[in-house]
Amino acid sequence: MTSKQTMTYAALSALCLVSNASFAKINDDIDLSGYIMLDYNKFDTSLLEGQYDSSSSESTSEIRRARLSFKSDISKDWKSKFQLGFADGETEIKDAYLEYSGWKYADLTIGQQKEGFGLEKLTSSRKLLMLERSMISEAFSPGRSLGISLSGDIASVNWQLGYYEPDEDEATSAITGRVAWVPWQQDTNLLHLGIAFSERQYDGNEFRVNEPLEVYTADSLIEGDKINADSLSQQGVELLWLKDRFTMMAEWQQAQVTSIENTTNDYEGGYLQFGYQLSGGYRKYKNAKLGASSEPGWEVTGRYSLLKLKQENQDAKTYALGVNYTVNKNIKFMADYFEAGGTITSGNAISLRLQYSF
């Protein structure tokens, strides 16, 4: 049995045993929630592989995401979360972890969880400024992995450090950490600065950048070299500024992939995006993450995004404007207009979303 299998069985067994033992005692404390996102995309066929004509278009509609979550306060210091995700005709476990908060300076999390890397990646998909995350966030921010992590707050500093064993088709192991600092805060207005790193071992597994241009149903046109990788080293910096109705967030990330032949490929990119609440209110902030709008109403958004593949001599740029309308805590509408450019291709797209949460 591999160490990853051992960790998987241990985490799920602990989750099942502790949760089952507690159902009879605290059944009222089990929280069931979820959401579904229905998307419509219309984009130039130049955003498809082998197509270069931007005068024709393609339309798609789909269930972009559907999630079902179970949270339980097992005891004073223990809680659990189990979340299923439904997308692209498949069902997968997104979150499955236990969290212990009985220590003074750190919380312990064991199981399938988000690695602490990337402000936009750590933002829930229900609370994003734009429909899709930026190219750099999708290409390099790790997302969810099986592992064990410690996290905590010291004064105005939030931190997380963990050891993970990602999907077997990706890195075989990873150490990932993040530190976020709020040097200035007045009520709901604040400045957030963050840094993050991830050192990932691949042990000869294939690595390749293969991403669409921020239109989910378009083809993956950013295609890097196929590399039998030995390791991947990532670094990121992040900024978030909340000032009354205005939100600005930005990230810059870089990655170095070392092959088993000891050659190196370098990648870098980032984004700058904003949101403005037309109907009043502000964006919430908690645990070094961006939250939802505080009040129903209209929000205008925009983003510039960049991704560079240095050794492959490729770069992609996108420009987007959007509008969001939050009806209430359950219903939200989103619309984005998008333009792509760079050495890969150029084209336009319109994306629409209906989001229902419960």
CSV table of N, CA and C in Angstrom, one decimal, residues 31-36 65-71 81-87 91-96 126 144 356 358:
chain,number,residue,atom,x,y,z
A,31,ASP,N,-24.8,20.5,8.7
A,31,ASP,CA,-25.2,21.6,7.8
A,31,ASP,C,-25.1,21.1,6.4
A,32,LEU,N,-26.3,21.1,5.7
A,32,LEU,CA,-26.3,20.7,4.3
A,32,LEU,C,-26.4,21.9,3.4
A,33,SER,N,-25.6,22.0,2.4
A,33,SER,CA,-25.6,23.2,1.5
A,33,SER,C,-25.2,22.7,0.1
A,34,GLY,N,-25.3,23.6,-0.9
A,34,GLY,CA,-24.9,23.3,-2.2
A,34,GLY,C,-25.2,24.4,-3.2
A,35,TYR,N,-24.8,24.2,-4.4
A,35,TYR,CA,-25.1,25.2,-5.4
A,35,TYR,C,-25.0,24.6,-6.8
A,36,ILE,N,-25.6,25.2,-7.8
A,36,ILE,CA,-25.5,24.8,-9.2
A,36,ILE,C,-25.3,26.0,-10.1
A,65,ARG,N,-20.9,23.8,-12.9
A,65,ARG,CA,-20.6,23.2,-11.6
A,65,ARG,C,-21.9,22.9,-10.8
A,66,ALA,N,-21.8,21.8,-10.1
A,66,ALA,CA,-22.9,21.5,-9.1
A,66,ALA,C,-22.2,20.9,-7.9
A,67,ARG,N,-22.4,21.4,-6.7
A,67,ARG,CA,-21.8,20.9,-5.5
A,67,ARG,C,-22.8,20.6,-4.4
A,68,LEU,N,-22.5,19.6,-3.6
A,68,LEU,CA,-23.3,19.3,-2.4
A,68,LEU,C,-22.3,19.1,-1.3
A,69,SER,N,-22.6,19.9,-0.2
A,69,SER,CA,-21.6,19.9,0.9
A,69,SER,C,-22.3,19.5,2.2
A,70,PHE,N,-21.6,18.7,3.1
A,70,PHE,CA,-22.0,18.4,4.4
A,70,PHE,C,-21.0,18.8,5.4
A,71,LYS,N,-21.4,19.7,6.3
A,71,LYS,CA,-20.5,20.1,7.4
A,71,LYS,C,-21.1,19.7,8.7
A,81,LYS,N,-15.9,18.3,7.0
A,81,LYS,CA,-16.6,18.7,5.8
A,81,LYS,C,-16.4,17.7,4.7
A,82,PHE,N,-17.5,17.4,4.0
A,82,PHE,CA,-17.5,16.5,2.9
A,82,PHE,C,-18.3,17.1,1.8
A,83,GLN,N,-17.6,17.3,0.6
A,83,GLN,CA,-18.3,17.9,-0.5
A,83,GLN,C,-18.1,17.1,-1.8
A,84,LEU,N,-19.2,16.9,-2.5
A,84,LEU,CA,-19.2,16.2,-3.8
A,84,LEU,C,-19.3,17.3,-4.9
A,85,GLY,N,-18.6,17.1,-6.0
A,85,GLY,CA,-18.7,18.0,-7.1
A,85,GLY,C,-19.2,17.2,-8.4
A,86,PHE,N,-20.0,17.9,-9.2
A,86,PHE,CA,-20.6,17.3,-10.4
A,86,PHE,C,-20.2,18.3,-11.5
A,87,ALA,N,-19.5,17.8,-12.5
A,87,ALA,CA,-19.1,18.6,-13.7
A,87,ALA,C,-18.6,17.7,-14.8
A,91,THR,N,-18.6,12.7,-11.4
A,91,THR,CA,-18.8,13.0,-10.0
A,91,THR,C,-17.4,12.8,-9.2
A,92,GLU,N,-17.0,13.7,-8.4
A,92,GLU,CA,-15.8,13.5,-7.7
A,92,GLU,C,-15.9,14.1,-6.3
A,93,ILE,N,-15.0,13.6,-5.4
A,93,ILE,CA,-15.0,14.1,-4.0
A,93,ILE,C,-14.1,15.4,-4.1
A,94,LYS,N,-14.6,16.5,-3.7
A,94,LYS,CA,-13.9,17.8,-3.7
A,94,LYS,C,-13.2,18.0,-2.3
A,95,ASP,N,-14.0,18.0,-1.3
A,95,ASP,CA,-13.4,18.1,0.1
A,95,ASP,C,-13.8,16.9,0.9
A,96,ALA,N,-12.9,16.5,1.7
A,96,ALA,CA,-13.2,15.4,2.7
A,96,ALA,C,-12.2,15.5,3.8
A,126,ARG,N,-18.2,30.5,-6.1
A,126,ARG,CA,-19.5,31.2,-6.0
A,126,ARG,C,-19.2,32.7,-5.7
A,144,ARG,N,-7.0,21.5,-4.9
A,144,ARG,CA,-7.3,20.5,-3.8
A,144,ARG,C,-6.3,19.3,-4.0
A,356,TYR,N,-27.4,29.3,-8.5
A,356,TYR,CA,-28.4,29.1,-7.5
A,356,TYR,C,-27.7,28.4,-6.3
A,358,PHE,N,-28.1,27.0,-2.1
A,358,PHE,CA,-29.0,26.7,-1.0
A,358,PHE,C,-28.2,26.3,0.2
